XYZ file of C-alpha atoms in Angstrom:
450
model
C 0.177 -0.131 -0.248
C 1.433 3.181 -0.932
C 1.566 6.454 1.207
C 0.737 9.622 -0.867
C 1.495 13.184 0.537
C -0.749 14.217 3.273
C -3.879 15.511 2.312
C -4.481 18.101 5.552
C -3.243 18.762 9.070
C -5.212 20.481 12.053
C -4.928 21.280 15.370
C -7.321 19.519 17.730
C -10.293 21.670 19.339
C -12.428 20.682 22.269
C -15.267 20.036 20.061
C -13.008 17.891 17.810
C -11.873 15.744 20.461
C -15.037 15.659 22.571
C -18.033 15.435 19.995
C -17.146 15.166 16.015
C -13.724 16.085 13.731
C -14.346 18.778 11.507
C -12.655 18.553 8.345
C -11.129 21.135 6.400
C -13.554 21.891 3.139
C -10.991 22.456 0.600
C -9.452 18.806 1.538
C -12.459 17.600 1.883
C -13.482 18.522 -1.557
C -10.382 17.437 -3.104
C -9.859 14.023 -1.311
C -12.974 12.452 0.339
C -16.272 11.344 -1.472
C -18.858 13.852 -2.832
C -21.699 14.361 0.151
C -24.768 16.006 0.014
C -26.278 17.787 2.551
C -27.972 15.169 4.839
C -26.242 12.045 3.374
C -23.621 10.059 4.887
C -20.834 7.905 3.693
C -18.951 5.687 5.797
C -15.021 5.886 5.300
C -11.889 3.610 6.428
C -10.163 5.025 8.734
C -6.478 3.556 10.254
C -4.837 5.467 13.253
C -0.426 5.084 12.939
C 1.438 2.530 10.329
C 1.020 -0.116 8.261
C 2.124 -2.461 11.381
C -1.463 -0.962 12.827
C -4.575 -3.124 11.887
C -7.380 -1.711 13.903
C -9.490 0.124 11.301
C -12.705 2.059 11.765
C -15.569 3.073 9.521
C -16.778 6.421 10.803
C -19.624 8.310 8.916
C -18.560 11.520 7.234
C -21.212 14.013 6.551
C -22.257 17.409 6.164
C -25.107 18.680 8.364
C -28.309 19.427 6.793
C -31.770 20.644 8.538
C -32.946 24.221 9.425
C -29.511 25.469 10.599
C -26.738 23.694 8.296
C -23.447 23.461 9.025
C -21.302 23.488 6.010
C -18.391 22.056 7.835
C -17.612 18.363 6.634
C -17.135 16.078 9.627
C -16.410 12.644 10.752
C -18.181 11.299 13.534
C -19.362 7.813 14.822
C -16.614 6.455 17.103
C -14.273 9.337 16.681
C -14.569 10.428 19.937
C -13.713 7.392 21.563
C -10.658 7.099 19.336
C -9.637 10.248 20.844
C -10.229 9.327 24.076
C -8.587 6.283 23.953
C -5.564 7.563 22.394
C -5.433 10.766 24.733
C -5.859 13.365 22.453
C -5.346 17.051 24.575
C -6.914 20.229 22.457
C -3.691 21.555 20.129
C -2.299 18.274 19.241
C -1.998 18.043 15.488
C -3.691 15.443 13.414
C -2.296 14.576 10.043
C -4.174 12.681 7.644
C -3.110 10.481 4.387
C -5.428 9.085 1.654
C -4.283 5.338 0.243
C -5.470 3.118 -1.597
C -5.676 -0.912 -1.008
C -7.226 -3.734 -2.370
C -10.453 -2.966 -0.604
C -10.545 0.713 -1.932
C -9.515 3.959 -0.416
C -8.470 4.244 2.969
C -7.537 7.135 5.348
C -4.507 6.979 7.561
C -3.991 9.668 10.335
C -1.392 10.237 12.680
C -1.252 12.519 16.259
C 1.245 14.541 17.342
C 1.671 16.614 20.610
C 1.226 20.188 20.537
C 4.567 21.007 20.863
C 5.305 20.786 17.437
C 3.121 23.986 17.197
C 4.151 25.471 20.206
C 7.143 28.019 20.575
C 8.285 25.551 23.317
C 9.728 23.351 20.439
C 12.113 25.957 19.384
C 13.175 26.568 23.062
C 13.353 22.609 23.254
C 15.109 22.121 20.126
C 17.433 25.045 20.351
C 18.160 24.557 24.033
C 19.145 20.971 22.834
C 21.633 22.045 20.322
C 23.062 24.769 22.577
C 23.104 21.689 25.138
C 25.361 19.679 23.131
C 27.233 22.202 21.832
C 28.277 23.451 25.754
C 28.209 19.793 27.315
C 29.060 17.292 24.559
C 29.620 13.888 26.254
C 33.657 13.952 26.562
C 35.149 11.126 24.811
C 38.608 10.371 24.800
C 39.853 11.070 21.084
C 43.616 10.512 19.914
C 45.410 13.665 17.983
C 42.192 15.705 18.637
C 42.803 19.097 17.236
C 44.836 17.444 14.269
C 44.092 16.189 10.851
C 44.058 11.831 10.723
C 44.544 10.904 7.577
C 43.972 7.462 6.349
C 46.720 6.982 3.646
C 46.130 2.805 3.078
C 43.528 2.632 0.386
C 44.105 -1.224 -0.910
C 42.040 -2.617 1.814
C 38.377 -1.999 0.166
C 39.126 0.056 -2.742
C 39.287 3.755 -3.764
C 35.497 4.232 -3.170
C 35.572 2.546 0.558
C 38.837 4.585 1.038
C 37.366 7.631 0.204
C 34.113 6.740 2.425
C 36.650 7.133 5.553
C 36.818 9.577 8.079
C 39.558 11.271 7.081
C 39.829 14.324 9.692
C 38.354 14.299 13.299
C 38.600 17.869 14.672
C 37.343 19.718 18.052
C 36.220 22.976 17.462
C 38.560 26.017 18.339
C 35.555 27.941 20.357
C 33.686 25.140 21.550
C 36.064 22.242 22.217
C 33.777 19.642 23.148
C 32.085 19.519 20.087
C 33.291 17.235 17.689
C 33.380 17.168 13.601
C 34.395 14.740 11.168
C 35.100 14.615 7.374
C 35.255 11.861 5.153
C 38.443 11.400 3.207
C 36.992 12.973 0.053
C 35.813 15.802 1.293
C 39.167 16.698 2.959
C 40.409 16.082 -0.694
C 37.560 18.384 -2.161
C 39.327 21.164 -0.157
C 42.319 20.684 -0.403
C 41.859 21.086 -4.293
C 40.461 24.705 -3.969
C 43.724 26.934 -4.997
C 42.246 29.702 -3.393
C 40.634 30.745 -0.493
C 39.299 33.915 0.958
C 38.905 34.258 4.728
C 37.330 34.774 6.552
C 34.913 32.070 5.776
C 31.066 32.373 6.871
C 29.198 29.918 9.125
C 25.307 29.942 9.001
C 23.502 28.744 11.914
C 20.525 26.432 12.278
C 17.210 28.788 11.646
C 14.131 26.789 10.872
C 12.116 29.062 8.965
C 13.797 32.455 9.634
C 15.589 31.187 6.349
C 15.243 35.142 5.094
C 17.104 36.449 7.994
C 20.314 34.561 6.723
C 19.022 35.982 3.329
C 19.494 39.321 4.362
C 23.087 38.502 6.276
C 24.447 37.299 2.900
C 22.711 39.983 0.560
C 24.961 42.437 2.982
C 27.966 40.367 2.902
C 27.978 39.805 -0.562
C 27.123 43.155 -1.784
C 29.904 44.815 0.501
C 32.556 42.376 -0.673
C 32.481 39.869 2.566
C 31.452 36.902 0.283
C 33.226 36.140 -3.032
C 33.278 33.077 -5.344
C 36.482 32.159 -3.197
C 34.808 32.526 0.029
C 33.999 28.906 2.185
C 31.004 28.811 3.442
C 29.431 26.076 6.368
C 26.105 25.755 7.805
C 23.537 23.591 9.692
C 19.669 22.848 8.528
C 18.587 26.633 7.042
C 21.992 27.278 7.205
C 23.255 24.730 4.797
C 20.335 25.811 2.587
C 21.556 29.219 2.677
C 25.180 28.286 1.187
C 23.677 26.112 -0.979
C 22.130 29.273 -2.671
C 25.172 31.508 -2.417
C 27.011 29.147 -4.186
C 24.519 28.514 -6.935
C 24.920 32.007 -7.834
C 21.205 32.980 -7.910
C 20.513 36.272 -5.676
C 19.088 36.846 -2.029
C 15.964 38.399 -3.228
C 15.095 35.264 -5.785
C 15.426 32.765 -2.858
C 13.407 35.331 -0.856
C 10.548 34.936 -3.305
C 11.128 30.942 -3.274
C 10.943 31.094 0.021
C 7.689 33.041 0.328
C 6.396 30.363 -2.288
C 6.982 27.684 0.441
C 5.810 29.687 3.292
C 2.654 29.989 1.417
C 2.116 26.470 0.508
C 2.628 25.986 4.433
C 0.499 28.074 5.489
C -2.595 27.061 3.002
C -1.672 23.234 3.666
C 0.359 22.964 6.783
C 3.569 22.768 8.081
C 4.646 19.930 10.233
C 5.187 16.550 8.938
C 4.610 17.553 5.219
C 7.448 20.836 5.115
C 10.339 18.125 3.992
C 8.372 17.492 0.711
C 7.487 21.147 -0.134
C 11.193 21.936 0.783
C 12.872 19.277 -1.502
C 10.515 20.517 -4.060
C 11.545 24.094 -3.809
C 15.370 23.097 -3.877
C 14.897 21.139 -6.898
C 13.306 23.914 -9.246
C 15.550 26.761 -7.726
C 18.984 25.004 -7.404
C 20.634 24.952 -11.288
C 21.784 21.896 -12.207
C 25.597 22.411 -11.542
C 24.983 23.543 -7.875
C 26.907 20.440 -6.675
C 29.861 21.474 -8.911
C 29.466 24.724 -7.638
C 29.381 23.762 -3.955
C 32.332 20.844 -4.035
C 34.763 21.958 -1.569
C 33.358 25.068 -0.738
C 30.009 24.644 1.161
C 30.121 22.804 4.089
C 27.138 21.007 5.329
C 26.598 19.369 9.016
C 24.415 16.222 9.563
C 24.102 14.768 12.432
C 24.982 10.571 12.171
C 23.027 8.636 14.790
C 25.434 5.716 15.507
C 26.022 4.579 19.123
C 26.389 8.239 19.883
C 25.481 11.359 18.104
C 27.921 12.499 15.459
C 28.603 15.583 13.341
C 29.566 15.207 10.167
C 30.931 17.894 7.371
C 29.916 17.043 3.802
C 31.303 19.144 1.168
C 31.370 16.632 -1.792
C 28.711 16.010 -3.831
C 28.280 13.866 -6.452
C 25.016 15.351 -8.029
C 22.712 18.018 -7.490
C 20.418 15.271 -6.291
C 23.276 14.356 -3.861
C 23.474 18.242 -2.285
C 19.654 18.520 -1.897
C 19.825 15.055 -0.027
C 22.338 16.747 1.977
C 20.737 19.987 2.861
C 17.366 18.183 3.302
C 19.489 15.938 5.992
C 20.650 18.777 7.364
C 17.570 20.201 8.110
C 15.580 17.303 9.430
C 14.313 18.413 12.638
C 13.385 14.698 14.093
C 9.499 13.917 13.139
C 8.992 17.582 12.311
C 9.996 17.676 8.411
C 8.192 14.378 7.993
C 6.202 11.675 10.516
C 9.223 9.866 11.125
C 12.196 10.118 13.737
C 15.102 10.256 11.336
C 15.860 10.159 7.717
C 18.399 8.123 5.334
C 21.547 9.708 3.903
C 23.971 7.957 1.893
C 23.154 4.826 3.997
C 22.957 5.858 7.589
C 20.607 7.152 9.397
C 20.390 10.867 10.300
C 18.925 13.767 11.747
C 19.076 17.773 11.487
C 23.009 18.988 11.572
C 22.282 21.500 14.195
C 21.715 19.072 16.883
C 25.769 18.654 16.831
C 26.812 21.427 14.812
C 25.044 24.462 15.214
C 27.422 26.811 13.397
C 29.744 24.478 11.490
C 33.447 25.650 11.113
C 34.574 26.640 7.417
C 37.895 25.526 6.003
C 39.218 29.264 6.118
C 41.463 30.445 8.869
C 38.941 32.233 10.148
C 35.020 31.635 10.230
C 32.436 33.998 11.186
C 29.311 32.860 12.399
C 26.182 34.093 11.267
C 23.211 33.225 14.310
C 19.731 34.049 13.552
C 18.918 33.674 17.339
C 19.909 35.965 20.109
C 23.609 34.373 20.750
C 23.027 35.185 24.404
C 19.910 33.395 24.870
C 21.713 29.755 23.798
C 24.685 30.995 25.832
C 26.968 30.794 22.519
C 30.371 32.316 22.179
C 32.426 33.742 19.792
C 29.348 34.637 17.633
C 29.974 37.317 14.598
C 26.286 38.403 13.522
C 23.004 38.005 15.504
C 20.599 40.043 16.875
C 22.708 40.578 19.518
C 24.619 43.000 17.239
C 21.966 45.780 16.695
C 20.269 46.962 19.423
C 17.768 48.524 16.935
C 16.551 44.710 16.495
C 13.813 43.981 19.394
C 12.182 41.345 17.934
C 12.015 38.811 21.122
C 13.286 35.558 21.516
C 9.591 33.764 22.022
C 8.832 35.863 18.548
C 11.526 33.976 16.533
C 10.951 30.560 17.841
C 7.638 30.804 16.587
C 8.431 32.062 13.018
C 11.226 29.400 13.067
C 8.745 26.691 13.168
C 5.319 28.307 11.358
C 5.853 30.501 8.426
C 5.158 33.784 9.025
C 3.136 36.003 6.446
C 5.443 37.437 3.493
C 5.630 41.065 5.511
C 7.160 39.271 8.250
C 9.588 37.435 5.908
C 10.570 41.116 4.425
C 11.158 42.035 7.718
C 13.030 39.344 8.804
C 15.504 39.845 5.673
C 15.642 43.667 6.827
C 16.906 42.778 10.102
C 19.610 40.328 8.859
C 20.951 42.756 6.432
C 20.562 45.636 9.143
C 22.476 43.227 11.601
C 24.974 42.241 9.688
C 25.541 46.100 8.766
C 26.266 46.610 12.469
C 29.048 44.204 12.752
C 30.196 45.249 9.471
C 30.988 49.040 11.162
C 33.336 47.335 13.628
C 35.047 44.632 10.917
C 35.773 46.747 7.823
C 36.192 44.912 4.632
C 39.504 45.737 4.102
C 40.714 44.899 7.183
C 39.172 41.903 7.699
C 38.834 39.766 4.211
C 42.010 38.484 2.901
C 43.555 36.220 0.086
C 44.430 32.868 1.813
C 45.202 29.073 0.826
C 43.031 26.097 2.219
C 43.623 25.520 5.650
C 41.672 22.455 6.572
C 40.498 22.430 9.990
C 41.917 25.673 11.091
C 38.895 27.211 11.993
C 38.092 29.915 14.132
C 35.365 32.401 14.863
C 36.114 35.768 14.341
C 34.045 37.498 16.780
C 33.626 41.946 16.902
């Protein structure tokens, strides 16, 4: 049985839980059987994954009579299902439409309201901050230096290139350990000219326009050139791919508004991943991976016996690059209704959980954070809302916008805030004193504070 794209999601009200579930009219008209006022049609409903076999036939109808209520609803045993599953007001249900040998089937999942609450942002960022500041201290040999595997005869060139070629401690946060494969290290060594400093963009969720505004200023004023190394986690990884692609930040902002409009009209949680992938496939040029190779470090978190930060900057195709930034953005259970995603045959999640602002390959790295760095207890941040006293946006509001797409005027405002915060930083870091030509410096990544 094939699972299609989610047909709708909605937060549950008290009436939805205690009486009947109202269905969004748009989704109902498109995906449910045609029903007239006063008529009822039983539809097949299951809860959870394919391993769950319990099925209900729930009456679906549009109430008629003297005071017709135009909202279509699911009734019957629905309230008993809601009670048995412990649904609460604000929880989100997501419905999928399937087709099996018996005909049409609707499968739904329920998720706690934490995914639609500001608390999610605080929880995720707090977790990332905690991992940054107090990552489990596991003894490592040669920490702070590059450990290369020279013998490639064992399993051939392909296996050799997939080995870990660099194991490093971050110089600003020495508890954070990041790794690179041999092929990624070699891709960086092939770059003949590197402009320092590089720029690292933090995980940011849907605050993507803030990073675009920062990038706009840095490009226009000569801080970011075609030879400038870049690195990012989550939304930061996406903006790095956009910069390397040669697209303008205004074009990227327009694409962001397309994504936001889709999510506002059809829902965000558990379908954002599919929308994001579709936008990237349309927006990025066919040679985006070539432009990014050796220049853009994408951070992902591999789930082994402990979470492990991996920096990827060698991409085999445009699809491989998109898979990398998608994986880097995979907030568990948010981009899709599953706890993790597969990347190059490894189970992975959002890169921000281990490498919130990964280092670049330049001699110096300026770190850009879309959230107030002081709120996360982060040090060595170059550009953030803390830079600009005129940026009075509250952390709580930023967390909300990071998880649910804001209106277009707010997206424009975020873009302007990023641009202004970068301008304030630039006043104390003039381009003629900061930017210099360098040779590749693998693994020597420090933050350039004001």
